[in-house]
C-alpha cells in the first residue's frame, strides 16, 4: 500500500478482498492516520484557548479565585450529558457522510461560532454562557473522533492511531496556548485593556482559533471515507441491537438509593450553610437516581428500546477492563482539571507577585501560563511519536504508570520554584503524563469493547473524565476557603497525589491484557 493512499482507497481495497466475516482491517499508512486524526488539531485549539485563557477572562470580568471552579462547571456537565448521547446516536447513524463525520462537522460549526463570539463578552454571565456553548459543541465533535479510530484502525495499529490524535492534540494546544503571547511579543498586539475588558491579544487569538478549528475538522471530513456497515460486518462487528442487554425493573431500588443520597446531600448543604456549588453534586446524584427509577418503570411496562434504557444498560454492563480504566481516568483527570483551573492564579501570584487580576504583572503571568501550557503540550506531541514503541517494549500499563509518576513529580515541584523559567521543567513531567493519558487508556479500552458500541462506550467512558471535573468544580473552592484560603498552591500537591493513585491502579489492568 502506498504511504500517501487515502482512507477511501483503503476501504475500496477492502471491498475487493474476499468478504469473509472476521477479516482484518487493512493497515493504514502515515498519511491515512494523519487524515483520520487531523481534525483533533482544531478541536484542541478550541480546548487550549479555553484552558489557558478562560480563567483569565473570568477574572477580568470580575470573578474571584474562589468563583473559578463553579464557573468552569460547563465542561463536566456538558461532557456528562452530550458525549454518551452523541456516542449512542453515532453508532446508529449512516448517511452520505458516514456515521461519525456528520457529528464532527456539526460540532465544529457550533464551536467555531462560540470561539468567535467569546471576546465580545462584556459581562461574566455572557462569558459563562459562551463557555457552555463552546464545551457542548466541542464535545459533539470530540466524542465521535475517539470512536473513529476504533472504527477505521486495525487492532495492530490502535496505539499508533491514538498516538496520532495525541500528536495533534499537543500541536494544537501549543499553537493556541502561545497565540496571545506571540501576538503580544512578536506582532505588538496589546495584552492589557481597561478593567472589565478582554485584552486585544486574547480576542484576536480566539478569532484565529475559530477559523483553525473549523478548517481542521473539515479536512478530516473531506479526506476520509468511513467503512460502511457491510464492511464493518466483514471485520467481525456485530449489530448494535445484538449487543444491547436491557436493564430490568429491579434498578428502581438502586435508583431510589441514589435519589435519597443526592437529596440528603443537598439538604445538608442548605442546613449547614455550605457553599452553593455543593448543590451541584447533590442534585446530580438525585438526577441519576431519578433516571434509574424512570427507566425501571418504563422497562416494567415493556418500553425497553429507549435512549435512557440503552445508556443506563450500557453503563451497568461495562466490560471489566473499562471498569478498571474508569478509576484510572477519574484520578488522572481530577489532577488535570486542578491544573487548568488554578495554573493562572497560582503562577500570577507566586512567580509574578500579582494578587489582583489587573496590571502588567498579572497579564505577563497569564501570558506565561500560556507558554507553560504550550510546553507541556509540545512535550506530549513529541513524546507521542515514541509512545507506541515504548509500550511494545515495556508494556502499556507499566509505561502509563511511569508517565503518571513523572506528572506527579511535575506538580509537586511547583512548590519549590519561585521564578517563572524553571516551571518549564515541571511541565515536562506533566507533558509526559498528558501524552500517556490521551493515548494508552483509549488504546486499551478500544481493544476491550464490542465494535458495534464503540461510540456509546467511548461516550460513557467520558463520564469518568467529567465526574472528577464536576467534583473539582463543586468542591475545590470550598476546600480552598476552609483549609488554605491564602495558599492556592496547595491544590497542586493534591493533583500530584491523584496521579500517583492512578499510577498504582493502572497496574491492575495488566491481568486483562495477558
CSV table of C-alpha atoms in Angstrom, one decimal:
chain,number,residue,atom,x,y,z
A,1,UNK,CA,0.0,0.0,0.0
A,2,UNK,CA,1.4,3.4,-0.9
A,3,UNK,CA,2.1,5.7,2.0
A,4,UNK,CA,0.1,8.5,0.6
A,5,UNK,CA,-3.0,6.5,-0.2
A,6,UNK,CA,-6.3,7.9,1.1
A,7,UNK,CA,-8.5,6.1,3.6
A,8,UNK,CA,-11.1,5.9,0.9
A,9,UNK,CA,-8.7,3.9,-1.3
A,10,UNK,CA,-8.0,1.5,1.6
A,11,UNK,CA,-11.7,1.0,2.1
A,12,UNK,CA,-12.1,0.2,-1.6
A,13,UNK,CA,-9.3,-2.3,-1.4
A,14,UNK,CA,-11.2,-4.0,1.5
A,15,UNK,CA,-14.3,-4.3,-0.7
A,16,UNK,CA,-12.3,-6.0,-3.4
A,17,UNK,CA,-11.0,-8.6,-1.0
A,18,UNK,CA,-12.8,-11.8,-0.1
A,19,UNK,CA,-15.8,-10.8,2.0
A,20,UNK,CA,-15.4,-13.1,5.0
A,21,UNK,CA,-16.6,-12.2,8.5
A,22,UNK,CA,-13.7,-11.5,10.8
A,23,UNK,CA,-11.2,-10.4,8.3
A,24,UNK,CA,-8.7,-7.8,9.5
A,25,UNK,CA,-8.8,-4.2,8.6
A,26,UNK,CA,-6.0,-3.1,6.2
A,27,UNK,CA,-3.1,-1.5,7.9
A,28,UNK,CA,-3.0,2.3,7.3
A,29,UNK,CA,-0.1,4.4,6.1
A,30,UNK,CA,1.2,7.5,7.7
A,31,UNK,CA,-0.9,9.9,5.7
A,32,UNK,CA,-4.0,7.9,6.2
A,33,UNK,CA,-3.6,8.0,10.0
A,34,UNK,CA,-2.8,11.7,9.6
A,35,UNK,CA,-6.0,12.5,7.8
A,36,UNK,CA,-8.1,10.4,10.3
A,37,UNK,CA,-7.0,12.5,13.3
A,38,UNK,CA,-6.1,15.9,11.8
A,39,UNK,CA,-9.5,17.3,13.0
A,40,UNK,CA,-8.3,16.8,16.5
A,41,UNK,CA,-5.8,19.7,15.9
A,42,UNK,CA,-8.7,22.1,15.6
A,43,UNK,CA,-10.6,20.6,18.5
A,44,UNK,CA,-7.6,21.0,20.7
A,45,UNK,CA,-7.1,24.6,19.5
A,46,UNK,CA,-10.5,25.3,21.0
A,47,UNK,CA,-9.8,23.5,24.2
A,48,UNK,CA,-6.4,25.0,24.7
A,49,UNK,CA,-7.7,28.6,24.1
A,50,UNK,CA,-10.3,27.8,26.7
A,51,UNK,CA,-7.9,26.2,29.2
A,52,UNK,CA,-5.2,28.9,29.0
A,53,UNK,CA,-7.5,31.9,28.9
A,54,UNK,CA,-11.0,31.4,30.3
A,55,UNK,CA,-9.9,31.8,34.0
A,56,UNK,CA,-8.2,35.0,32.8
A,57,UNK,CA,-11.3,36.2,31.1
A,58,UNK,CA,-13.5,35.3,34.1
A,59,UNK,CA,-11.2,37.2,36.4
A,60,UNK,CA,-11.0,40.1,34.0
A,61,UNK,CA,-14.8,40.3,34.1
A,62,UNK,CA,-14.9,40.3,37.9
A,63,UNK,CA,-14.7,36.7,39.1
A,64,UNK,CA,-12.7,35.9,42.2
A,65,UNK,CA,-10.4,32.9,42.5
A,66,UNK,CA,-13.0,31.1,44.7
A,67,UNK,CA,-15.6,31.5,41.9
A,68,UNK,CA,-13.5,29.9,39.2
A,69,UNK,CA,-14.4,26.2,39.9
A,70,UNK,CA,-18.1,26.8,39.7
A,71,UNK,CA,-17.8,28.9,36.6
A,72,UNK,CA,-15.9,26.1,34.9
A,73,UNK,CA,-18.7,23.6,35.6
A,74,UNK,CA,-19.9,23.9,32.0
A,75,UNK,CA,-17.2,21.4,30.8
A,76,UNK,CA,-18.1,18.5,33.0
A,77,UNK,CA,-21.8,19.0,32.8
A,78,UNK,CA,-21.9,19.2,29.0
A,79,UNK,CA,-19.5,16.3,28.6
A,80,UNK,CA,-21.5,14.2,31.0
A,81,UNK,CA,-24.7,14.7,29.0
A,82,UNK,CA,-23.5,15.2,25.5
A,83,UNK,CA,-20.9,12.6,24.9
A,84,UNK,CA,-22.9,9.4,25.8
A,85,UNK,CA,-25.9,10.7,23.7
A,86,UNK,CA,-23.7,11.5,20.7
A,87,UNK,CA,-22.0,8.2,21.0
A,88,UNK,CA,-25.3,6.4,21.2
A,89,UNK,CA,-26.7,8.1,18.0
A,90,UNK,CA,-23.4,8.0,16.1
A,91,UNK,CA,-23.4,4.2,16.5
A,92,UNK,CA,-26.8,4.2,14.7
A,93,UNK,CA,-26.2,6.8,12.1
A,94,UNK,CA,-25.4,6.2,8.5
A,95,UNK,CA,-25.7,8.7,5.6
A,96,UNK,CA,-23.7,10.3,2.9
A,97,UNK,CA,-21.0,11.5,5.3
A,98,UNK,CA,-21.0,8.2,7.2
A,99,UNK,CA,-21.8,7.8,10.9
A,100,UNK,CA,-19.1,9.8,12.8
A,101,UNK,CA,-18.3,12.6,10.3
A,102,UNK,CA,-21.7,14.4,10.5
A,103,UNK,CA,-21.1,14.9,14.2
A,104,UNK,CA,-17.6,16.2,13.6
A,105,UNK,CA,-18.9,18.8,11.2
A,106,UNK,CA,-21.9,19.9,13.3
A,107,UNK,CA,-19.8,20.3,16.4
A,108,UNK,CA,-17.1,22.2,14.6
A,109,UNK,CA,-19.6,24.8,13.2
A,110,UNK,CA,-21.1,25.5,16.6
A,111,UNK,CA,-17.7,25.5,18.4
A,112,UNK,CA,-16.2,28.0,15.9
A,113,UNK,CA,-19.2,30.3,16.4
A,114,UNK,CA,-18.7,30.2,20.2
A,115,UNK,CA,-15.0,31.0,19.9
A,116,UNK,CA,-15.7,33.9,17.6
A,117,UNK,CA,-18.2,35.4,20.0
A,118,UNK,CA,-16.2,34.8,23.2
A,119,UNK,CA,-14.1,38.0,23.0
A,120,UNK,CA,-17.3,40.1,22.7
A,121,UNK,CA,-18.4,39.1,26.2
A,122,UNK,CA,-18.8,42.2,28.3
A,123,UNK,CA,-20.2,40.6,31.4
A,124,UNK,CA,-19.5,37.5,33.5
A,125,UNK,CA,-22.8,35.8,32.7
A,126,UNK,CA,-22.2,36.2,29.0
A,127,UNK,CA,-18.7,34.6,29.2
A,128,UNK,CA,-20.2,31.7,31.3
A,129,UNK,CA,-22.9,31.2,28.7
A,130,UNK,CA,-20.5,31.1,25.8
A,131,UNK,CA,-18.3,28.6,27.7
A,132,UNK,CA,-21.4,26.3,28.0
A,133,UNK,CA,-21.9,26.6,24.2
A,134,UNK,CA,-18.2,26.0,23.4
A,135,UNK,CA,-17.9,23.0,25.7
A,136,UNK,CA,-21.1,21.4,24.4
A,137,UNK,CA,-20.1,22.0,20.8
A,138,UNK,CA,-16.6,20.6,21.2
A,139,UNK,CA,-18.0,17.5,22.9
A,140,UNK,CA,-20.2,16.9,19.9
A,141,UNK,CA,-17.1,16.8,17.7
A,142,UNK,CA,-14.7,15.1,20.1
A,143,UNK,CA,-16.6,12.0,21.1
A,144,UNK,CA,-17.0,10.5,17.6
A,145,UNK,CA,-13.3,11.2,16.9
A,146,UNK,CA,-12.4,8.7,19.7
A,147,UNK,CA,-14.6,6.0,18.2
A,148,UNK,CA,-13.4,6.9,14.7
A,149,UNK,CA,-10.0,5.4,15.3
A,150,UNK,CA,-11.6,2.2,16.7
A,151,UNK,CA,-13.8,2.0,13.5
A,152,UNK,CA,-11.0,2.6,11.0
A,153,UNK,CA,-7.8,1.2,12.5
A,154,UNK,CA,-6.9,-2.4,13.0
A,155,UNK,CA,-6.0,-3.6,16.5
A,156,UNK,CA,-2.4,-3.9,15.4
A,157,UNK,CA,-2.3,-0.1,15.0
A,158,UNK,CA,-4.6,1.1,17.8
A,159,UNK,CA,-1.9,2.6,20.0
A,160,UNK,CA,-0.4,4.3,16.9
A,161,UNK,CA,-3.8,5.6,15.9
A,162,UNK,CA,-4.5,7.2,19.2
A,163,UNK,CA,-0.9,8.5,19.4
A,164,UNK,CA,-1.6,10.4,16.2
A,165,UNK,CA,-4.6,12.0,18.0
A,166,UNK,CA,-2.2,12.9,20.9
A,167,UNK,CA,0.3,14.5,18.4
A,168,UNK,CA,-2.4,16.7,17.0
A,169,UNK,CA,-3.8,17.5,20.5
A,170,UNK,CA,-0.4,18.6,21.6
A,171,UNK,CA,0.4,20.6,18.5
A,172,UNK,CA,-3.0,22.3,18.5
A,173,UNK,CA,-2.6,23.2,22.2
A,174,UNK,CA,0.9,24.6,21.6
A,175,UNK,CA,-0.2,26.8,18.9
A,176,UNK,CA,-3.3,28.0,20.8
A,177,UNK,CA,-1.6,28.4,24.1
A,178,UNK,CA,1.2,30.5,22.6
A,179,UNK,CA,-1.1,32.6,20.5
A,180,UNK,CA,-1.7,35.5,22.9
A,181,UNK,CA,2.0,35.8,23.9
A,182,UNK,CA,3.0,35.6,20.2
A,183,UNK,CA,0.5,38.3,19.2
A,184,UNK,CA,1.9,40.5,22.0
A,185,UNK,CA,5.7,39.8,21.8
A,186,UNK,CA,6.1,39.5,18.0
A,187,UNK,CA,3.2,41.4,16.5
A,188,UNK,CA,2.9,44.1,19.2
A,189,UNK,CA,-0.8,43.5,20.0
A,190,UNK,CA,-1.6,44.7,23.5
A,191,UNK,CA,-2.2,42.2,26.2
A,192,UNK,CA,-3.7,44.7,28.6
A,193,UNK,CA,-7.0,46.6,28.5
A,194,UNK,CA,-9.2,48.7,30.7
A,195,UNK,CA,-10.7,46.9,33.7
A,196,UNK,CA,-13.5,44.6,32.7
A,197,UNK,CA,-12.3,44.5,29.1
A,198,UNK,CA,-10.8,41.4,27.4
A,199,UNK,CA,-7.3,42.3,26.1
A,200,UNK,CA,-6.9,42.5,22.3
A,201,UNK,CA,-4.3,39.8,22.1
A,202,UNK,CA,-6.7,37.3,23.7
A,203,UNK,CA,-9.6,38.5,21.4
A,204,UNK,CA,-7.5,38.0,18.2
A,205,UNK,CA,-6.3,34.6,19.4
A,206,UNK,CA,-10.0,33.4,19.8
A,207,UNK,CA,-10.9,34.7,16.3
A,208,UNK,CA,-8.0,32.9,14.7
A,209,UNK,CA,-8.8,29.8,16.7
A,210,UNK,CA,-12.4,29.8,15.4
A,211,UNK,CA,-11.1,29.6,11.8
A,212,UNK,CA,-8.5,26.9,12.6
A,213,UNK,CA,-10.9,24.7,14.4
A,214,UNK,CA,-13.4,24.6,11.6
A,215,UNK,CA,-10.7,24.2,8.9
A,216,UNK,CA,-9.0,21.3,10.6
A,217,UNK,CA,-12.2,19.3,11.2
A,218,UNK,CA,-13.3,20.0,7.6
A,219,UNK,CA,-10.0,18.5,6.4
A,220,UNK,CA,-10.8,15.1,8.1
A,221,UNK,CA,-14.4,15.2,6.8
A,222,UNK,CA,-13.3,15.7,3.2
A,223,UNK,CA,-10.2,13.4,3.2
A,224,UNK,CA,-11.7,10.3,4.8
A,225,UNK,CA,-14.4,7.8,4.0
A,226,UNK,CA,-15.8,5.6,6.7
A,227,UNK,CA,-16.3,1.8,6.4
A,228,UNK,CA,-19.9,1.0,5.7
A,229,UNK,CA,-21.9,-1.2,8.0
A,230,UNK,CA,-21.4,-4.1,5.5
A,231,UNK,CA,-17.6,-3.5,5.5
A,232,UNK,CA,-17.6,-3.4,9.3
A,233,UNK,CA,-19.5,-6.7,9.4
A,234,UNK,CA,-16.7,-8.3,7.3
A,235,UNK,CA,-14.4,-7.2,10.2
A,236,UNK,CA,-16.5,-9.1,12.7
A,237,UNK,CA,-18.6,-6.3,14.1
A,238,UNK,CA,-22.0,-7.3,15.4
A,239,UNK,CA,-25.1,-5.1,15.2
A,240,UNK,CA,-25.9,-2.6,17.9
A,241,UNK,CA,-29.1,-4.4,18.7
A,242,UNK,CA,-27.3,-7.7,19.3
A,243,UNK,CA,-25.1,-6.0,21.9
A,244,UNK,CA,-28.0,-4.4,23.8
A,245,UNK,CA,-28.7,-6.0,27.2
A,246,UNK,CA,-31.6,-4.0,28.7
A,247,UNK,CA,-31.9,-3.4,32.4
A,248,UNK,CA,-34.7,-4.9,34.4
A,249,UNK,CA,-37.1,-3.3,36.8
A,250,UNK,CA,-35.1,-4.0,39.9
A,251,UNK,CA,-33.0,-1.0,39.0
A,252,UNK,CA,-35.6,1.1,40.8
A,253,UNK,CA,-34.3,0.1,44.2
A,254,UNK,CA,-30.8,1.3,43.3
A,255,UNK,CA,-32.2,4.4,41.8
A,256,UNK,CA,-34.1,5.2,45.0
A,257,UNK,CA,-30.8,4.9,47.0
A,258,UNK,CA,-29.0,7.4,44.7
A,259,UNK,CA,-32.0,9.7,44.8
A,260,UNK,CA,-32.0,9.6,48.6
A,261,UNK,CA,-28.3,10.2,48.9
A,262,UNK,CA,-28.4,13.1,46.5
A,263,UNK,CA,-31.3,14.8,48.3
A,264,UNK,CA,-29.7,14.3,51.7
A,265,UNK,CA,-26.5,15.9,50.4
A,266,UNK,CA,-28.4,18.9,49.0
A,267,UNK,CA,-30.4,19.2,52.3
A,268,UNK,CA,-27.1,19.1,54.3
A,269,UNK,CA,-25.7,21.9,52.2
A,270,UNK,CA,-28.8,24.0,52.9
A,271,UNK,CA,-28.9,23.1,56.6
A,272,UNK,CA,-25.2,23.8,57.3
A,273,UNK,CA,-25.0,26.8,55.1
A,274,UNK,CA,-22.2,25.2,52.9
A,275,UNK,CA,-21.1,26.6,49.6
A,276,UNK,CA,-23.7,26.6,46.9
A,277,UNK,CA,-21.6,24.7,44.4
A,278,UNK,CA,-22.0,21.6,46.5
A,279,UNK,CA,-25.7,21.6,45.4
A,280,UNK,CA,-24.4,20.5,42.0
A,281,UNK,CA,-23.2,17.2,43.4
A,282,UNK,CA,-26.4,16.7,45.4
A,283,UNK,CA,-28.8,17.4,42.6
A,284,UNK,CA,-26.6,15.5,40.2
A,285,UNK,CA,-26.8,12.3,42.3
A,286,UNK,CA,-30.5,12.8,42.7
A,287,UNK,CA,-31.0,13.2,38.9
A,288,UNK,CA,-29.1,10.0,38.3
A,289,UNK,CA,-31.3,8.1,40.8
A,290,UNK,CA,-34.4,9.6,39.2
A,291,UNK,CA,-33.3,8.5,35.8
A,292,UNK,CA,-32.9,4.9,37.1
A,293,UNK,CA,-36.3,4.9,38.6
A,294,UNK,CA,-38.0,6.3,35.5
A,295,UNK,CA,-36.2,3.7,33.4
A,296,UNK,CA,-37.2,0.8,35.7
A,297,UNK,CA,-40.8,1.8,35.4
A,298,UNK,CA,-40.6,2.0,31.7
A,299,UNK,CA,-38.9,-1.4,31.4
A,300,UNK,CA,-41.6,-2.9,33.7
A,301,UNK,CA,-44.2,-1.6,31.2
A,302,UNK,CA,-42.4,-3.2,28.3
A,303,UNK,CA,-40.7,0.0,27.0
A,304,UNK,CA,-37.1,-1.2,26.6
A,305,UNK,CA,-36.0,0.4,23.4
A,306,UNK,CA,-35.4,4.0,24.7
A,307,UNK,CA,-32.3,6.2,24.7
A,308,UNK,CA,-32.4,6.2,28.5
A,309,UNK,CA,-32.6,2.4,28.8
A,310,UNK,CA,-29.8,1.9,26.3
A,311,UNK,CA,-27.5,4.4,28.1
A,312,UNK,CA,-28.2,3.0,31.6
A,313,UNK,CA,-27.9,-0.6,30.4
A,314,UNK,CA,-24.6,0.1,28.7
A,315,UNK,CA,-23.3,1.8,31.8
A,316,UNK,CA,-24.3,-1.1,34.0
A,317,UNK,CA,-22.8,-3.7,31.7
A,318,UNK,CA,-19.4,-2.1,31.1
A,319,UNK,CA,-16.6,-4.6,30.3
A,320,UNK,CA,-14.3,-5.4,33.2
A,321,UNK,CA,-11.3,-3.6,31.6
A,322,UNK,CA,-13.4,-0.5,31.2
A,323,UNK,CA,-14.3,-0.5,34.9
A,324,UNK,CA,-10.7,-0.6,35.9
A,325,UNK,CA,-9.6,2.1,33.4
A,326,UNK,CA,-12.5,4.2,34.6
A,327,UNK,CA,-10.9,4.6,38.1
A,328,UNK,CA,-7.5,5.4,36.5
A,329,UNK,CA,-9.2,8.1,34.3
A,330,UNK,CA,-11.1,9.6,37.3
A,331,UNK,CA,-7.9,10.3,39.3
A,332,UNK,CA,-5.9,11.4,36.2
A,333,UNK,CA,-8.4,14.0,35.1
A,334,UNK,CA,-9.0,15.2,38.7
A,335,UNK,CA,-5.4,16.3,38.7
A,336,UNK,CA,-5.6,17.8,35.2
A,337,UNK,CA,-8.6,19.8,36.0
A,338,UNK,CA,-6.9,21.3,39.0
A,339,UNK,CA,-4.1,22.4,36.7
A,340,UNK,CA,-6.4,24.1,34.2
A,341,UNK,CA,-8.4,25.9,36.9
A,342,UNK,CA,-5.6,27.0,39.2
A,343,UNK,CA,-2.5,27.4,37.0
A,344,UNK,CA,-3.3,31.1,36.2
A,345,UNK,CA,-3.9,32.3,39.8
A,346,UNK,CA,-1.0,30.2,41.1
A,347,UNK,CA,1.6,31.4,38.6
A,348,UNK,CA,0.5,35.0,38.6
A,349,UNK,CA,0.6,35.1,42.4
A,350,UNK,CA,3.7,33.0,43.3
A,351,UNK,CA,6.0,33.6,40.3
A,352,UNK,CA,4.9,37.1,39.3
A,353,UNK,CA,3.7,38.5,42.6
A,354,UNK,CA,0.3,39.7,41.3
A,355,UNK,CA,-2.6,39.3,43.7
A,356,UNK,CA,-5.1,41.1,41.6
A,357,UNK,CA,-6.4,40.4,38.1
A,358,UNK,CA,-5.2,43.7,36.7
A,359,UNK,CA,-1.9,45.3,35.7
A,360,UNK,CA,1.2,44.4,33.8
A,361,UNK,CA,2.4,41.7,36.3
A,362,UNK,CA,-0.9,39.8,36.2
A,363,UNK,CA,-1.1,39.8,32.4
A,364,UNK,CA,2.5,38.9,32.0
A,365,UNK,CA,2.0,36.0,34.3
A,366,UNK,CA,-1.2,34.9,32.5
A,367,UNK,CA,0.8,35.0,29.2
A,368,UNK,CA,3.5,32.8,30.8
A,369,UNK,CA,0.8,30.3,31.8
A,370,UNK,CA,0.0,30.1,28.0
A,371,UNK,CA,3.7,29.4,27.4
A,372,UNK,CA,3.8,26.7,30.1
A,373,UNK,CA,0.7,25.1,28.6
A,374,UNK,CA,2.4,25.1,25.3
A,375,UNK,CA,5.4,23.4,26.8
A,376,UNK,CA,3.6,20.5,28.3
A,377,UNK,CA,1.5,20.1,25.2
A,378,UNK,CA,4.6,20.3,23.0
A,379,UNK,CA,6.3,17.6,25.1
A,380,UNK,CA,3.2,15.5,24.7
A,381,UNK,CA,3.1,15.9,21.0
A,382,UNK,CA,6.8,14.9,20.6
A,383,UNK,CA,6.6,12.1,23.2
A,384,UNK,CA,3.6,10.6,21.4
A,385,UNK,CA,5.8,9.7,18.5
A,386,UNK,CA,7.7,7.2,20.6
A,387,UNK,CA,4.9,6.0,22.9
A,388,UNK,CA,3.8,3.1,20.7
A,389,UNK,CA,7.4,1.7,20.6
A,390,UNK,CA,7.9,2.1,24.3
A,391,UNK,CA,4.5,0.4,25.0
A,392,UNK,CA,5.6,-2.6,22.9
A,393,UNK,CA,8.9,-2.7,24.8
A,394,UNK,CA,7.9,-2.4,28.4
A,395,UNK,CA,4.1,-2.9,28.3
A,396,UNK,CA,1.4,-0.3,28.1
A,397,UNK,CA,0.3,-0.4,31.7
A,398,UNK,CA,3.8,-0.1,33.1
A,399,UNK,CA,4.6,2.7,30.7
A,400,UNK,CA,1.4,4.6,31.8
A,401,UNK,CA,2.3,4.2,35.5
A,402,UNK,CA,5.8,5.6,34.8
A,403,UNK,CA,4.4,8.6,32.9
A,404,UNK,CA,1.8,9.3,35.6
A,405,UNK,CA,4.5,9.4,38.3
A,406,UNK,CA,6.5,11.8,36.1
A,407,UNK,CA,3.4,14.1,36.0
A,408,UNK,CA,3.1,13.8,39.8
A,409,UNK,CA,6.7,15.0,40.2
A,410,UNK,CA,5.9,17.9,37.9
A,411,UNK,CA,3.0,19.1,40.0
A,412,UNK,CA,5.0,18.6,43.3
A,413,UNK,CA,8.0,20.5,42.0
A,414,UNK,CA,6.0,23.7,41.6
A,415,UNK,CA,6.0,24.2,45.4
A,416,UNK,CA,9.8,24.5,45.2
A,417,UNK,CA,10.0,27.0,42.4
A,418,UNK,CA,10.0,30.8,43.0
A,419,UNK,CA,10.7,32.1,39.5
A,420,UNK,CA,8.9,31.6,36.2
A,421,UNK,CA,11.5,29.9,33.9
A,422,UNK,CA,12.2,26.7,36.0
A,423,UNK,CA,8.5,25.9,35.8
A,424,UNK,CA,9.3,24.7,32.3
A,425,UNK,CA,10.9,21.6,33.9
A,426,UNK,CA,7.7,20.9,35.8
A,427,UNK,CA,5.8,21.0,32.6
A,428,UNK,CA,8.0,18.3,31.1
A,429,UNK,CA,6.7,15.7,33.6
A,430,UNK,CA,3.2,16.9,33.2
A,431,UNK,CA,3.6,16.7,29.4
A,432,UNK,CA,4.7,13.0,29.6
A,433,UNK,CA,1.7,12.2,31.7
A,434,UNK,CA,-0.7,14.1,29.3
A,435,UNK,CA,0.6,12.2,26.3
A,436,UNK,CA,0.1,8.9,28.1
A,437,UNK,CA,-3.4,9.9,29.4
A,438,UNK,CA,-4.6,10.7,25.9
A,439,UNK,CA,-3.2,7.6,24.3
A,440,UNK,CA,-2.8,4.5,26.4
A,441,UNK,CA,-6.2,4.2,28.2
A,442,UNK,CA,-8.0,4.6,24.8
A,443,UNK,CA,-5.9,2.0,23.2
A,444,UNK,CA,-6.5,-0.4,26.0
A,445,UNK,CA,-10.2,0.4,26.1
A,446,UNK,CA,-10.9,0.1,22.3
A,447,UNK,CA,-9.4,-3.4,22.4
A,448,UNK,CA,-11.9,-4.5,25.1
A,449,UNK,CA,-15.1,-3.0,23.6
A,450,UNK,CA,-17.7,-4.5,21.2
A,451,UNK,CA,-17.1,-2.9,17.8
A,452,UNK,CA,-20.8,-2.1,17.3
A,453,UNK,CA,-20.9,0.0,20.5
A,454,UNK,CA,-17.6,1.9,20.3
A,455,UNK,CA,-19.3,5.2,20.1
A,456,UNK,CA,-21.6,4.9,23.1
A,457,UNK,CA,-18.9,3.2,25.3
A,458,UNK,CA,-16.4,5.9,24.4
A,459,UNK,CA,-19.0,8.4,25.4
A,460,UNK,CA,-19.7,6.6,28.7
A,461,UNK,CA,-16.0,6.4,29.3
A,462,UNK,CA,-16.0,10.2,29.2
A,463,UNK,CA,-18.2,10.1,32.3
A,464,UNK,CA,-15.1,9.2,34.3
A,465,UNK,CA,-13.3,12.2,32.8
A,466,UNK,CA,-16.1,14.7,33.6
A,467,UNK,CA,-17.1,13.4,37.0
A,468,UNK,CA,-13.7,14.4,38.5
A,469,UNK,CA,-14.1,17.8,36.8
A,470,UNK,CA,-17.6,18.1,38.4
A,471,UNK,CA,-16.1,17.3,41.8
A,472,UNK,CA,-13.3,19.8,41.4
A,473,UNK,CA,-15.7,22.4,40.2
A,474,UNK,CA,-18.1,22.0,43.1
A,475,UNK,CA,-15.7,21.0,46.0
A,476,UNK,CA,-12.3,22.6,45.4
A,477,UNK,CA,-13.4,26.2,46.0
A,478,UNK,CA,-15.0,25.2,49.4
A,479,UNK,CA,-11.9,23.1,50.3
A,480,UNK,CA,-9.6,26.0,49.5
A,481,UNK,CA,-11.5,28.5,51.6
A,482,UNK,CA,-11.7,26.1,54.6
A,483,UNK,CA,-8.2,24.7,54.6
A,484,UNK,CA,-5.8,27.0,52.6
A,485,UNK,CA,-7.6,30.3,51.8
A,486,UNK,CA,-4.3,32.2,51.3
A,487,UNK,CA,-2.4,29.4,49.6
A,488,UNK,CA,-4.0,28.2,46.4
A,489,UNK,CA,-0.7,26.4,45.5
A,490,UNK,CA,-1.7,23.6,47.9
A,491,UNK,CA,-4.0,22.3,45.2
A,492,UNK,CA,-1.0,21.1,43.2
A,493,UNK,CA,0.1,18.5,45.7
A,494,UNK,CA,-3.5,17.2,45.7
A,495,UNK,CA,-3.1,16.8,41.9
A,496,UNK,CA,0.2,15.0,42.4
A,497,UNK,CA,-1.4,12.6,44.8
A,498,UNK,CA,-4.2,11.8,42.3
A,499,UNK,CA,-1.6,11.0,39.6
A,500,UNK,CA,0.2,8.6,42.0
A,501,UNK,CA,-3.1,6.9,42.8
A,502,UNK,CA,-3.8,6.5,39.1
A,503,UNK,CA,-0.3,5.0,38.5
A,504,UNK,CA,-1.0,2.4,41.1
A,505,UNK,CA,-4.4,1.5,39.7
A,506,UNK,CA,-3.3,1.1,36.1
A,507,UNK,CA,-1.2,-1.8,37.1
A,508,UNK,CA,-4.4,-3.7,37.9
A,509,UNK,CA,-5.3,-3.7,34.2
A,510,UNK,CA,-2.4,-5.8,33.2
A,511,UNK,CA,-4.1,-9.0,34.0
A,512,UNK,CA,-6.7,-8.3,31.4
A,513,UNK,CA,-4.1,-8.0,28.7
A,514,UNK,CA,-2.2,-11.2,29.3
